[in-house]
Amino acid sequence: MTDEKASSTLSTLSTLSTTSSSSARSASSAKHSSAVVSLWHRPTLLAAVVVLALLVRITSHDGLVDLFPVSDQKSNSHRSSLASWALQTPSLSTPLSSWSRVSEGVWRLQHDIDPYATNAVHHPPLLLLAFQPLLALSSSQLPSILAFALLDVFVAFVLGSIYALVYSSERYAPPLDHVPSLYRKLASQLPFLIFCCYLLHPWIFGSNLARSTTVVQTACWLSALWLALRGGREILAGMCLGLACYVDLFPLYLLPALALMGNGRKTILSCLITLAVLISASLFLFGSSWVRACYFVVATMDGELRPNTGLVW
């Protein structure tokens, strides 16, 4: 009897300890989650950073010198030279991401000319159609400048949200029991700091000044990662990754990682189906000349070793 009482007492104590530890973990996780996610409930700070980033991006383009005039001619010439420098810097704008190549491709589409006849355009045809309204709205560059600036804001928000999701999850979050309060306070501010650092980073600003189309691909695959981390959104994550792979095939390497975050079968199928639909629609509408110009140009570099003025000039 004594042994039975002792064993029952031990089992009861172990059950109580397990319950208390699990409740402590859940409380710690809840406290951790609220500390991180609550930062996104500060709309004033976020709005101030967004407005500052948009103003810096919009007023720095040479195409808006007449829209935002400055009395000092040196300031106008400096603004024009800054945008020209960004457009001519290979590390900011390459033939694969150049906005001038997009303008060339859209102009050829509008005049019933094959955009891929001279290897001057390396963007998929449906992407050119998506950019066409930005160039057709007006002769001003404001629509395209504003669109790229808003894409930067979206990417910054997704980056901060990804950190908040990872840090507040029970799977990835470190225990808070023995963490210094300074580190805990800094960790709770990191989503906002990531948001600010991306939007106000000089290199990101230069890429936006050049209107590099890599931000489109970045927004797509980051959205796929964000949706996969949130759980239960495998189909949407796969569709976003399929969009990124249509712009460039390199994000396809992320598919195994995204498949491990949830229902891998749904993610893989939705990604491949989305990519197949986009490629099939492009082949049906524009033929097959764009495939070599978009997906195999890195290996061949046809036409990129000599100057090509295009037709827009």
PDB file of C-alpha atoms in Angstrom:
ATOM      1  CA  MET A   1       0.000   0.000   0.000  1.00  0.00           C
ATOM      2  CA  THR A   2       2.822   2.346   0.889  1.00  0.00           C
ATOM      3  CA  ASP A   3       4.472   1.753  -2.490  1.00  0.00           C
ATOM      4  CA  GLU A   4       1.192   2.372  -4.299  1.00  0.00           C
ATOM      5  CA  LYS A   5       0.638   5.636  -2.398  1.00  0.00           C
ATOM      6  CA  ALA A   6       4.182   6.750  -3.129  1.00  0.00           C
ATOM      7  CA  SER A   7       3.859   5.973  -6.834  1.00  0.00           C
ATOM      8  CA  SER A   8       0.507   7.765  -7.068  1.00  0.00           C
ATOM      9  CA  THR A   9       1.970  10.748  -5.249  1.00  0.00           C
ATOM     10  CA  LEU A  10       4.932  10.860  -7.648  1.00  0.00           C
ATOM     11  CA  SER A  11       2.669  10.630 -10.687  1.00  0.00           C
ATOM     12  CA  THR A  12       0.485  13.435  -9.334  1.00  0.00           C
ATOM     13  CA  LEU A  13       3.526  15.640  -8.722  1.00  0.00           C
ATOM     14  CA  SER A  14       4.897  14.958 -12.194  1.00  0.00           C
ATOM     15  CA  THR A  15       1.528  15.809 -13.730  1.00  0.00           C
ATOM     16  CA  LEU A  16       1.361  19.054 -11.771  1.00  0.00           C
ATOM     17  CA  SER A  17       4.901  19.999 -12.759  1.00  0.00           C
ATOM     18  CA  THR A  18       4.193  19.271 -16.413  1.00  0.00           C
ATOM     19  CA  THR A  19       1.032  21.349 -16.303  1.00  0.00           C
ATOM     20  CA  SER A  20       2.749  24.250 -14.568  1.00  0.00           C
ATOM     21  CA  SER A  21       5.683  24.205 -16.986  1.00  0.00           C
ATOM     22  CA  SER A  22       3.390  24.114 -20.007  1.00  0.00           C
ATOM     23  CA  SER A  23       1.312  26.973 -18.592  1.00  0.00           C
ATOM     24  CA  ALA A  24       4.506  28.928 -17.905  1.00  0.00           C
ATOM     25  CA  ARG A  25       5.680  28.338 -21.464  1.00  0.00           C
ATOM     26  CA  SER A  26       2.337  29.437 -22.869  1.00  0.00           C
ATOM     27  CA  ALA A  27       2.336  32.528 -20.650  1.00  0.00           C
ATOM     28  CA  SER A  28       5.906  33.316 -21.658  1.00  0.00           C
ATOM     29  CA  SER A  29       4.989  32.797 -25.309  1.00  0.00           C
ATOM     30  CA  ALA A  30       1.926  35.021 -24.957  1.00  0.00           C
ATOM     31  CA  LYS A  31       4.001  37.715 -23.249  1.00  0.00           C
ATOM     32  CA  HIS A  32       6.641  37.368 -25.942  1.00  0.00           C
ATOM     33  CA  SER A  33       4.095  37.576 -28.739  1.00  0.00           C
ATOM     34  CA  SER A  34       2.361  40.622 -27.292  1.00  0.00           C
ATOM     35  CA  ALA A  35       5.710  42.368 -26.756  1.00  0.00           C
ATOM     36  CA  VAL A  36       6.638  41.977 -30.405  1.00  0.00           C
ATOM     37  CA  VAL A  37       3.355  42.317 -32.230  1.00  0.00           C
ATOM     38  CA  SER A  38       2.187  45.287 -30.151  1.00  0.00           C
ATOM     39  CA  LEU A  39       4.776  47.434 -31.922  1.00  0.00           C
ATOM     40  CA  TRP A  40       2.694  47.314 -35.117  1.00  0.00           C
ATOM     41  CA  HIS A  41      -0.098  49.080 -33.234  1.00  0.00           C
ATOM     42  CA  ARG A  42       1.839  52.351 -33.349  1.00  0.00           C
ATOM     43  CA  PRO A  43       0.450  53.871 -36.531  1.00  0.00           C
ATOM     44  CA  THR A  44       1.907  57.331 -35.892  1.00  0.00           C
ATOM     45  CA  LEU A  45       5.527  56.175 -35.979  1.00  0.00           C
ATOM     46  CA  LEU A  46       4.937  53.919 -38.973  1.00  0.00           C
ATOM     47  CA  ALA A  47       3.132  56.681 -40.867  1.00  0.00           C
ATOM     48  CA  ALA A  48       5.926  59.157 -40.144  1.00  0.00           C
ATOM     49  CA  VAL A  49       8.605  56.802 -41.478  1.00  0.00           C
ATOM     50  CA  VAL A  50       6.524  55.936 -44.547  1.00  0.00           C
ATOM     51  CA  VAL A  51       5.879  59.603 -45.369  1.00  0.00           C
ATOM     52  CA  LEU A  52       9.568  60.447 -44.952  1.00  0.00           C
ATOM     53  CA  ALA A  53      10.649  57.547 -47.164  1.00  0.00           C
ATOM     54  CA  LEU A  54       8.097  58.412 -49.869  1.00  0.00           C
ATOM     55  CA  LEU A  55       9.088  62.091 -49.894  1.00  0.00           C
ATOM     56  CA  VAL A  56      12.792  61.286 -50.179  1.00  0.00           C
ATOM     57  CA  ARG A  57      12.169  58.836 -53.016  1.00  0.00           C
ATOM     58  CA  ILE A  58       9.716  60.957 -54.984  1.00  0.00           C
ATOM     59  CA  THR A  59      11.554  64.273 -54.803  1.00  0.00           C
ATOM     60  CA  SER A  60      14.943  62.769 -55.753  1.00  0.00           C
ATOM     61  CA  HIS A  61      14.061  61.741 -59.314  1.00  0.00           C
ATOM     62  CA  ASP A  62      15.242  63.851 -62.206  1.00  0.00           C
ATOM     63  CA  GLY A  63      11.908  63.349 -63.975  1.00  0.00           C
ATOM     64  CA  LEU A  64      10.219  65.422 -61.262  1.00  0.00           C
ATOM     65  CA  VAL A  65      12.490  68.464 -61.386  1.00  0.00           C
ATOM     66  CA  ASP A  66       9.699  70.438 -63.051  1.00  0.00           C
ATOM     67  CA  LEU A  67       7.065  69.073 -60.678  1.00  0.00           C
ATOM     68  CA  PHE A  68       9.096  70.011 -57.585  1.00  0.00           C
ATOM     69  CA  PRO A  69      11.074  73.059 -58.767  1.00  0.00           C
ATOM     70  CA  VAL A  70      14.009  74.395 -56.816  1.00  0.00           C
ATOM     71  CA  SER A  71      15.252  77.949 -57.285  1.00  0.00           C
ATOM     72  CA  ASP A  72      18.873  76.865 -57.075  1.00  0.00           C
ATOM     73  CA  GLN A  73      19.981  75.480 -60.432  1.00  0.00           C
ATOM     74  CA  LYS A  74      22.803  73.557 -58.774  1.00  0.00           C
ATOM     75  CA  SER A  75      20.260  71.637 -56.696  1.00  0.00           C
ATOM     76  CA  ASN A  76      18.295  70.722 -59.816  1.00  0.00           C
ATOM     77  CA  SER A  77      21.415  69.559 -61.647  1.00  0.00           C
ATOM     78  CA  HIS A  78      22.539  67.601 -58.596  1.00  0.00           C
ATOM     79  CA  ARG A  79      19.168  65.869 -58.403  1.00  0.00           C
ATOM     80  CA  SER A  80      19.335  65.034 -62.112  1.00  0.00           C
ATOM     81  CA  SER A  81      22.896  63.725 -61.852  1.00  0.00           C
ATOM     82  CA  LEU A  82      21.957  61.603 -58.818  1.00  0.00           C
ATOM     83  CA  ALA A  83      19.183  59.827 -60.716  1.00  0.00           C
ATOM     84  CA  SER A  84      21.423  59.410 -63.774  1.00  0.00           C
ATOM     85  CA  TRP A  85      24.139  57.913 -61.589  1.00  0.00           C
ATOM     86  CA  ALA A  86      21.676  55.410 -60.150  1.00  0.00           C
ATOM     87  CA  LEU A  87      20.459  54.390 -63.605  1.00  0.00           C
ATOM     88  CA  GLN A  88      24.016  53.887 -64.872  1.00  0.00           C
ATOM     89  CA  THR A  89      25.370  52.005 -61.848  1.00  0.00           C
ATOM     90  CA  PRO A  90      25.493  48.256 -62.653  1.00  0.00           C
ATOM     91  CA  SER A  91      25.188  47.256 -59.000  1.00  0.00           C
ATOM     92  CA  LEU A  92      21.858  49.089 -58.798  1.00  0.00           C
ATOM     93  CA  SER A  93      20.438  48.481 -62.253  1.00  0.00           C
ATOM     94  CA  THR A  94      21.520  45.672 -64.561  1.00  0.00           C
ATOM     95  CA  PRO A  95      20.207  44.698 -68.020  1.00  0.00           C
ATOM     96  CA  LEU A  96      18.013  42.144 -66.240  1.00  0.00           C
ATOM     97  CA  SER A  97      16.396  44.706 -63.937  1.00  0.00           C
ATOM     98  CA  SER A  98      16.731  48.000 -65.802  1.00  0.00           C
ATOM     99  CA  TRP A  99      13.685  50.248 -65.976  1.00  0.00           C
ATOM    100  CA  SER A 100      14.836  51.587 -69.343  1.00  0.00           C
ATOM    101  CA  ARG A 101      14.591  48.015 -70.695  1.00  0.00           C
ATOM    102  CA  VAL A 102      11.028  47.817 -69.357  1.00  0.00           C
ATOM    103  CA  SER A 103      10.188  51.093 -71.107  1.00  0.00           C
ATOM    104  CA  GLU A 104      11.709  49.724 -74.292  1.00  0.00           C
ATOM    105  CA  GLY A 105       9.651  46.532 -74.083  1.00  0.00           C
ATOM    106  CA  VAL A 106       6.398  48.377 -73.355  1.00  0.00           C
ATOM    107  CA  TRP A 107       7.006  50.795 -76.231  1.00  0.00           C
ATOM    108  CA  ARG A 108       7.530  47.891 -78.623  1.00  0.00           C
ATOM    109  CA  LEU A 109       4.357  46.177 -77.422  1.00  0.00           C
ATOM    110  CA  GLN A 110       2.378  49.353 -78.013  1.00  0.00           C
ATOM    111  CA  HIS A 111       3.717  49.555 -81.588  1.00  0.00           C
ATOM    112  CA  ASP A 112       3.230  45.837 -82.407  1.00  0.00           C
ATOM    113  CA  ILE A 113       6.964  45.093 -82.447  1.00  0.00           C
ATOM    114  CA  ASP A 114       8.427  41.951 -80.905  1.00  0.00           C
ATOM    115  CA  PRO A 115      10.110  43.124 -77.671  1.00  0.00           C
ATOM    116  CA  TYR A 116      12.596  40.240 -77.766  1.00  0.00           C
ATOM    117  CA  ALA A 117      13.769  40.599 -81.360  1.00  0.00           C
ATOM    118  CA  THR A 118      17.090  42.304 -80.496  1.00  0.00           C
ATOM    119  CA  ASN A 119      17.832  40.922 -77.005  1.00  0.00           C
ATOM    120  CA  ALA A 120      17.294  44.366 -75.484  1.00  0.00           C
ATOM    121  CA  VAL A 121      14.469  43.255 -73.156  1.00  0.00           C
ATOM    122  CA  HIS A 122      14.821  40.537 -70.507  1.00  0.00           C
ATOM    123  CA  HIS A 123      11.549  40.819 -68.608  1.00  0.00           C
ATOM    124  CA  PRO A 124       8.703  38.307 -69.053  1.00  0.00           C
ATOM    125  CA  PRO A 125       5.870  39.550 -71.285  1.00  0.00           C
ATOM    126  CA  LEU A 126       3.155  39.505 -68.629  1.00  0.00           C
ATOM    127  CA  LEU A 127       5.364  41.679 -66.424  1.00  0.00           C
ATOM    128  CA  LEU A 128       5.649  44.158 -69.291  1.00  0.00           C
ATOM    129  CA  LEU A 129       1.857  44.188 -69.565  1.00  0.00           C
ATOM    130  CA  ALA A 130       1.607  44.825 -65.823  1.00  0.00           C
ATOM    131  CA  PHE A 131       3.945  47.824 -66.121  1.00  0.00           C
ATOM    132  CA  GLN A 132       2.210  49.182 -69.222  1.00  0.00           C
ATOM    133  CA  PRO A 133      -0.466  51.195 -67.326  1.00  0.00           C
ATOM    134  CA  LEU A 134       2.260  52.985 -65.347  1.00  0.00           C
ATOM    135  CA  LEU A 135       3.797  54.249 -68.573  1.00  0.00           C
ATOM    136  CA  ALA A 136       0.482  54.881 -70.336  1.00  0.00           C
ATOM    137  CA  LEU A 137      -1.202  56.914 -67.579  1.00  0.00           C
ATOM    138  CA  SER A 138       0.700  60.085 -68.384  1.00  0.00           C
ATOM    139  CA  SER A 139       3.950  61.370 -69.790  1.00  0.00           C
ATOM    140  CA  SER A 140       5.117  62.032 -66.231  1.00  0.00           C
ATOM    141  CA  GLN A 141       7.243  59.507 -64.382  1.00  0.00           C
ATOM    142  CA  LEU A 142       5.248  59.997 -61.174  1.00  0.00           C
ATOM    143  CA  PRO A 143       3.092  56.804 -61.469  1.00  0.00           C
ATOM    144  CA  SER A 144       6.094  54.505 -61.837  1.00  0.00           C
ATOM    145  CA  ILE A 145       8.085  56.332 -59.148  1.00  0.00           C
ATOM    146  CA  LEU A 146       5.190  56.098 -56.697  1.00  0.00           C
ATOM    147  CA  ALA A 147       4.601  52.412 -57.521  1.00  0.00           C
ATOM    148  CA  PHE A 148       8.219  51.458 -56.792  1.00  0.00           C
ATOM    149  CA  ALA A 149       8.196  53.509 -53.596  1.00  0.00           C
ATOM    150  CA  LEU A 150       5.058  51.721 -52.384  1.00  0.00           C
ATOM    151  CA  LEU A 151       6.640  48.364 -53.216  1.00  0.00           C
ATOM    152  CA  ASP A 152       9.563  49.300 -50.978  1.00  0.00           C
ATOM    153  CA  VAL A 153       7.133  50.118 -48.161  1.00  0.00           C
ATOM    154  CA  PHE A 154       5.423  46.752 -48.620  1.00  0.00           C
ATOM    155  CA  VAL A 155       8.735  44.857 -48.546  1.00  0.00           C
ATOM    156  CA  ALA A 156       9.782  46.675 -45.370  1.00  0.00           C
ATOM    157  CA  PHE A 157       6.482  45.792 -43.697  1.00  0.00           C
ATOM    158  CA  VAL A 158       6.785  42.125 -44.679  1.00  0.00           C
ATOM    159  CA  LEU A 159      10.358  41.962 -43.337  1.00  0.00           C
ATOM    160  CA  GLY A 160       9.290  43.334 -39.982  1.00  0.00           C
ATOM    161  CA  SER A 161       6.278  41.015 -39.882  1.00  0.00           C
ATOM    162  CA  ILE A 162       8.455  37.985 -40.617  1.00  0.00           C
ATOM    163  CA  TYR A 163      10.677  38.794 -37.656  1.00  0.00           C
ATOM    164  CA  ALA A 164       7.637  39.301 -35.427  1.00  0.00           C
ATOM    165  CA  LEU A 165       6.207  35.942 -36.480  1.00  0.00           C
ATOM    166  CA  VAL A 166       9.468  34.057 -35.979  1.00  0.00           C
ATOM    167  CA  TYR A 167      10.324  35.665 -32.649  1.00  0.00           C
ATOM    168  CA  SER A 168       6.842  35.259 -31.162  1.00  0.00           C
ATOM    169  CA  SER A 169       6.469  31.597 -32.140  1.00  0.00           C
ATOM    170  CA  GLU A 170       7.076  28.835 -29.608  1.00  0.00           C
ATOM    171  CA  ARG A 171       9.223  26.970 -32.123  1.00  0.00           C
ATOM    172  CA  TYR A 172      11.827  29.675 -32.756  1.00  0.00           C
ATOM    173  CA  ALA A 173      11.543  32.049 -29.785  1.00  0.00           C
ATOM    174  CA  PRO A 174      14.227  31.825 -27.090  1.00  0.00           C
ATOM    175  CA  PRO A 175      13.065  31.447 -23.458  1.00  0.00           C
ATOM    176  CA  LEU A 176      12.554  34.726 -21.628  1.00  0.00           C
ATOM    177  CA  ASP A 177      13.073  33.510 -18.080  1.00  0.00           C
ATOM    178  CA  HIS A 178      16.783  34.347 -17.873  1.00  0.00           C
ATOM    179  CA  VAL A 179      16.949  37.011 -20.589  1.00  0.00           C
ATOM    180  CA  PRO A 180      18.094  40.499 -19.509  1.00  0.00           C
ATOM    181  CA  SER A 181      15.403  43.143 -19.605  1.00  0.00           C
ATOM    182  CA  LEU A 182      17.480  45.298 -21.972  1.00  0.00           C
ATOM    183  CA  TYR A 183      17.623  42.505 -24.539  1.00  0.00           C
ATOM    184  CA  ARG A 184      13.903  41.865 -24.108  1.00  0.00           C
ATOM    185  CA  LYS A 185      13.111  45.528 -24.693  1.00  0.00           C
ATOM    186  CA  LEU A 186      15.402  45.696 -27.735  1.00  0.00           C
ATOM    187  CA  ALA A 187      13.865  42.531 -29.177  1.00  0.00           C
ATOM    188  CA  SER A 188      10.406  44.011 -28.881  1.00  0.00           C
ATOM    189  CA  GLN A 189      11.528  47.027 -30.941  1.00  0.00           C
ATOM    190  CA  LEU A 190      13.272  45.074 -33.690  1.00  0.00           C
ATOM    191  CA  PRO A 191      10.305  44.824 -36.116  1.00  0.00           C
ATOM    192  CA  PHE A 192      10.061  48.601 -36.212  1.00  0.00           C
ATOM    193  CA  LEU A 193      13.853  48.954 -36.485  1.00  0.00           C
ATOM    194  CA  ILE A 194      13.922  46.487 -39.388  1.00  0.00           C
ATOM    195  CA  PHE A 195      11.129  48.450 -41.047  1.00  0.00           C
ATOM    196  CA  CYS A 196      13.055  51.728 -40.693  1.00  0.00           C
ATOM    197  CA  CYS A 197      16.461  50.312 -41.642  1.00  0.00           C
ATOM    198  CA  TYR A 198      15.139  48.889 -44.896  1.00  0.00           C
ATOM    199  CA  LEU A 199      13.197  51.974 -45.967  1.00  0.00           C
ATOM    200  CA  LEU A 200      15.950  54.434 -45.048  1.00  0.00           C
ATOM    201  CA  HIS A 201      18.941  52.362 -46.155  1.00  0.00           C
ATOM    202  CA  PRO A 202      21.016  54.266 -48.750  1.00  0.00           C
ATOM    203  CA  TRP A 203      21.480  51.221 -50.983  1.00  0.00           C
ATOM    204  CA  ILE A 204      17.744  50.482 -51.045  1.00  0.00           C
ATOM    205  CA  PHE A 205      17.163  54.157 -51.803  1.00  0.00           C
ATOM    206  CA  GLY A 206      19.615  53.956 -54.702  1.00  0.00           C
ATOM    207  CA  SER A 207      17.917  50.859 -56.086  1.00  0.00           C
ATOM    208  CA  ASN A 208      14.574  52.622 -55.895  1.00  0.00           C
ATOM    209  CA  LEU A 209      16.071  55.682 -57.563  1.00  0.00           C
ATOM    210  CA  ALA A 210      17.125  53.446 -60.447  1.00  0.00           C
ATOM    211  CA  ARG A 211      13.673  51.780 -60.390  1.00  0.00           C
ATOM    212  CA  SER A 212      15.213  48.332 -60.407  1.00  0.00           C
ATOM    213  CA  THR A 213      12.578  45.662 -61.028  1.00  0.00           C
ATOM    214  CA  THR A 214      14.211  43.286 -58.542  1.00  0.00           C
ATOM    215  CA  VAL A 215      11.881  44.742 -55.896  1.00  0.00           C
ATOM    216  CA  VAL A 216       8.964  43.006 -57.649  1.00  0.00           C
ATOM    217  CA  GLN A 217      10.606  39.611 -57.304  1.00  0.00           C
ATOM    218  CA  THR A 218      11.658  40.383 -53.716  1.00  0.00           C
ATOM    219  CA  ALA A 219       8.098  41.349 -52.769  1.00  0.00           C
ATOM    220  CA  CYS A 220       6.756  38.077 -54.229  1.00  0.00           C
ATOM    221  CA  TRP A 221       9.115  35.616 -52.528  1.00  0.00           C
ATOM    222  CA  LEU A 222       9.073  37.500 -49.217  1.00  0.00           C
ATOM    223  CA  SER A 223       5.269  37.351 -49.297  1.00  0.00           C
ATOM    224  CA  ALA A 224       5.523  33.606 -49.875  1.00  0.00           C
ATOM    225  CA  LEU A 225       7.803  33.227 -46.841  1.00  0.00           C
ATOM    226  CA  TRP A 226       5.536  35.416 -44.706  1.00  0.00           C
ATOM    227  CA  LEU A 227       2.417  33.423 -45.631  1.00  0.00           C
ATOM    228  CA  ALA A 228       4.185  30.102 -45.048  1.00  0.00           C
ATOM    229  CA  LEU A 229       5.263  31.195 -41.559  1.00  0.00           C
ATOM    230  CA  ARG A 230       1.740  32.257 -40.649  1.00  0.00           C
ATOM    231  CA  GLY A 231       0.479  28.717 -41.227  1.00  0.00           C
ATOM    232  CA  GLY A 232      -2.634  27.513 -43.020  1.00  0.00           C
ATOM    233  CA  ARG A 233      -1.856  29.617 -46.104  1.00  0.00           C
ATOM    234  CA  GLU A 234       0.173  27.141 -48.137  1.00  0.00           C
ATOM    235  CA  ILE A 235      -1.775  27.742 -51.357  1.00  0.00           C
ATOM    236  CA  LEU A 236      -1.263  31.519 -51.239  1.00  0.00           C
ATOM    237  CA  ALA A 237       2.412  31.039 -50.349  1.00  0.00           C
ATOM    238  CA  GLY A 238       2.880  28.741 -53.328  1.00  0.00           C
ATOM    239  CA  MET A 239       1.141  31.204 -55.641  1.00  0.00           C
ATOM    240  CA  CYS A 240       3.391  34.058 -54.498  1.00  0.00           C
ATOM    241  CA  LEU A 241       6.474  31.911 -55.030  1.00  0.00           C
ATOM    242  CA  GLY A 242       5.165  30.963 -58.474  1.00  0.00           C
ATOM    243  CA  LEU A 243       4.893  34.661 -59.338  1.00  0.00           C
ATOM    244  CA  ALA A 244       8.471  35.230 -58.184  1.00  0.00           C
ATOM    245  CA  CYS A 245       9.678  32.274 -60.243  1.00  0.00           C
ATOM    246  CA  TYR A 246       7.912  33.648 -63.320  1.00  0.00           C
ATOM    247  CA  VAL A 247       9.904  36.867 -63.036  1.00  0.00           C
ATOM    248  CA  ASP A 248      13.118  34.887 -62.476  1.00  0.00           C
ATOM    249  CA  LEU A 249      13.616  31.158 -61.961  1.00  0.00           C
ATOM    250  CA  PHE A 250      16.104  31.495 -59.101  1.00  0.00           C
ATOM    251  CA  PRO A 251      13.479  31.702 -56.282  1.00  0.00           C
ATOM    252  CA  LEU A 252      12.507  28.137 -57.178  1.00  0.00           C
ATOM    253  CA  TYR A 253      15.276  27.070 -54.782  1.00  0.00           C
ATOM    254  CA  LEU A 254      13.073  28.290 -51.910  1.00  0.00           C
ATOM    255  CA  LEU A 255      10.356  25.759 -52.699  1.00  0.00           C
ATOM    256  CA  PRO A 256      11.774  22.901 -50.545  1.00  0.00           C
ATOM    257  CA  ALA A 257      12.152  25.243 -47.562  1.00  0.00           C
ATOM    258  CA  LEU A 258       8.590  26.518 -47.885  1.00  0.00           C
ATOM    259  CA  ALA A 259       7.317  22.969 -48.277  1.00  0.00           C
ATOM    260  CA  LEU A 260       8.809  22.048 -44.888  1.00  0.00           C
ATOM    261  CA  MET A 261       6.924  24.845 -43.103  1.00  0.00           C
ATOM    262  CA  GLY A 262       3.457  23.356 -43.578  1.00  0.00           C
ATOM    263  CA  ASN A 263       1.557  21.176 -46.002  1.00  0.00           C
ATOM    264  CA  GLY A 264       4.336  20.659 -48.509  1.00  0.00           C
ATOM    265  CA  ARG A 265       2.102  19.069 -51.118  1.00  0.00           C
ATOM    266  CA  LYS A 266      -0.199  22.096 -51.292  1.00  0.00           C
ATOM    267  CA  THR A 267       2.724  24.517 -51.479  1.00  0.00           C
ATOM    268  CA  ILE A 268       4.508  22.629 -54.246  1.00  0.00           C
ATOM    269  CA  LEU A 269       1.365  22.090 -56.317  1.00  0.00           C
ATOM    270  CA  SER A 270       0.182  25.688 -56.052  1.00  0.00           C
ATOM    271  CA  CYS A 271       3.642  27.019 -56.950  1.00  0.00           C
ATOM    272  CA  LEU A 272       4.083  24.760 -59.972  1.00  0.00           C
ATOM    273  CA  ILE A 273       0.516  25.293 -61.200  1.00  0.00           C
ATOM    274  CA  THR A 274       0.849  29.083 -60.912  1.00  0.00           C
ATOM    275  CA  LEU A 275       4.167  29.033 -62.761  1.00  0.00           C
ATOM    276  CA  ALA A 276       2.777  26.709 -65.450  1.00  0.00           C
ATOM    277  CA  VAL A 277      -0.295  28.910 -65.990  1.00  0.00           C
ATOM    278  CA  LEU A 278       1.790  32.085 -66.334  1.00  0.00           C
ATOM    279  CA  ILE A 279       4.284  30.487 -68.710  1.00  0.00           C
ATOM    280  CA  SER A 280       1.511  28.887 -70.787  1.00  0.00           C
ATOM    281  CA  ALA A 281      -0.336  32.206 -71.078  1.00  0.00           C
ATOM    282  CA  SER A 282       2.884  33.928 -72.156  1.00  0.00           C
ATOM    283  CA  LEU A 283       3.623  31.254 -74.742  1.00  0.00           C
ATOM    284  CA  PHE A 284       0.074  31.474 -76.089  1.00  0.00           C
ATOM    285  CA  LEU A 285       0.099  35.274 -76.362  1.00  0.00           C
ATOM    286  CA  PHE A 286       3.709  36.009 -77.336  1.00  0.00           C
ATOM    287  CA  GLY A 287       5.243  32.821 -78.690  1.00  0.00           C
ATOM    288  CA  SER A 288       8.494  31.343 -77.422  1.00  0.00           C
ATOM    289  CA  SER A 289      11.033  34.053 -78.289  1.00  0.00           C
ATOM    290  CA  TRP A 290      10.881  35.504 -74.753  1.00  0.00           C
ATOM    291  CA  VAL A 291      11.987  32.267 -73.029  1.00  0.00           C
ATOM    292  CA  ARG A 292      15.604  32.514 -74.170  1.00  0.00           C
ATOM    293  CA  ALA A 293      15.733  36.271 -73.583  1.00  0.00           C
ATOM    294  CA  CYS A 294      14.390  35.998 -70.013  1.00  0.00           C
ATOM    295  CA  TYR A 295      15.473  32.659 -68.551  1.00  0.00           C
ATOM    296  CA  PHE A 296      18.700  31.808 -70.402  1.00  0.00           C
ATOM    297  CA  VAL A 297      20.262  35.255 -70.758  1.00  0.00           C
ATOM    298  CA  VAL A 298      22.445  34.685 -67.671  1.00  0.00           C
ATOM    299  CA  ALA A 299      24.083  31.713 -69.391  1.00  0.00           C
ATOM    300  CA  THR A 300      24.308  33.169 -72.905  1.00  0.00           C
ATOM    301  CA  MET A 301      24.444  36.982 -72.380  1.00  0.00           C
ATOM    302  CA  ASP A 302      23.535  37.417 -76.043  1.00  0.00           C
ATOM    303  CA  GLY A 303      23.580  41.033 -77.093  1.00  0.00           C
ATOM    304  CA  GLU A 304      24.775  42.323 -73.712  1.00  0.00           C
ATOM    305  CA  LEU A 305      28.474  42.541 -74.612  1.00  0.00           C
ATOM    306  CA  ARG A 306      27.929  45.418 -77.026  1.00  0.00           C
ATOM    307  CA  PRO A 307      25.907  48.671 -76.879  1.00  0.00           C
ATOM    308  CA  ASN A 308      22.235  48.565 -77.791  1.00  0.00           C
ATOM    309  CA  THR A 309      20.368  51.865 -78.021  1.00  0.00           C
ATOM    310  CA  GLY A 310      16.929  50.351 -78.551  1.00  0.00           C
ATOM    311  CA  LEU A 311      14.075  52.199 -80.243  1.00  0.00           C
ATOM    312  CA  VAL A 312      12.581  54.383 -77.479  1.00  0.00           C
ATOM    313  CA  TRP A 313      15.085  57.201 -78.003  1.00  0.00           C
TER     314      TRP A 313
END
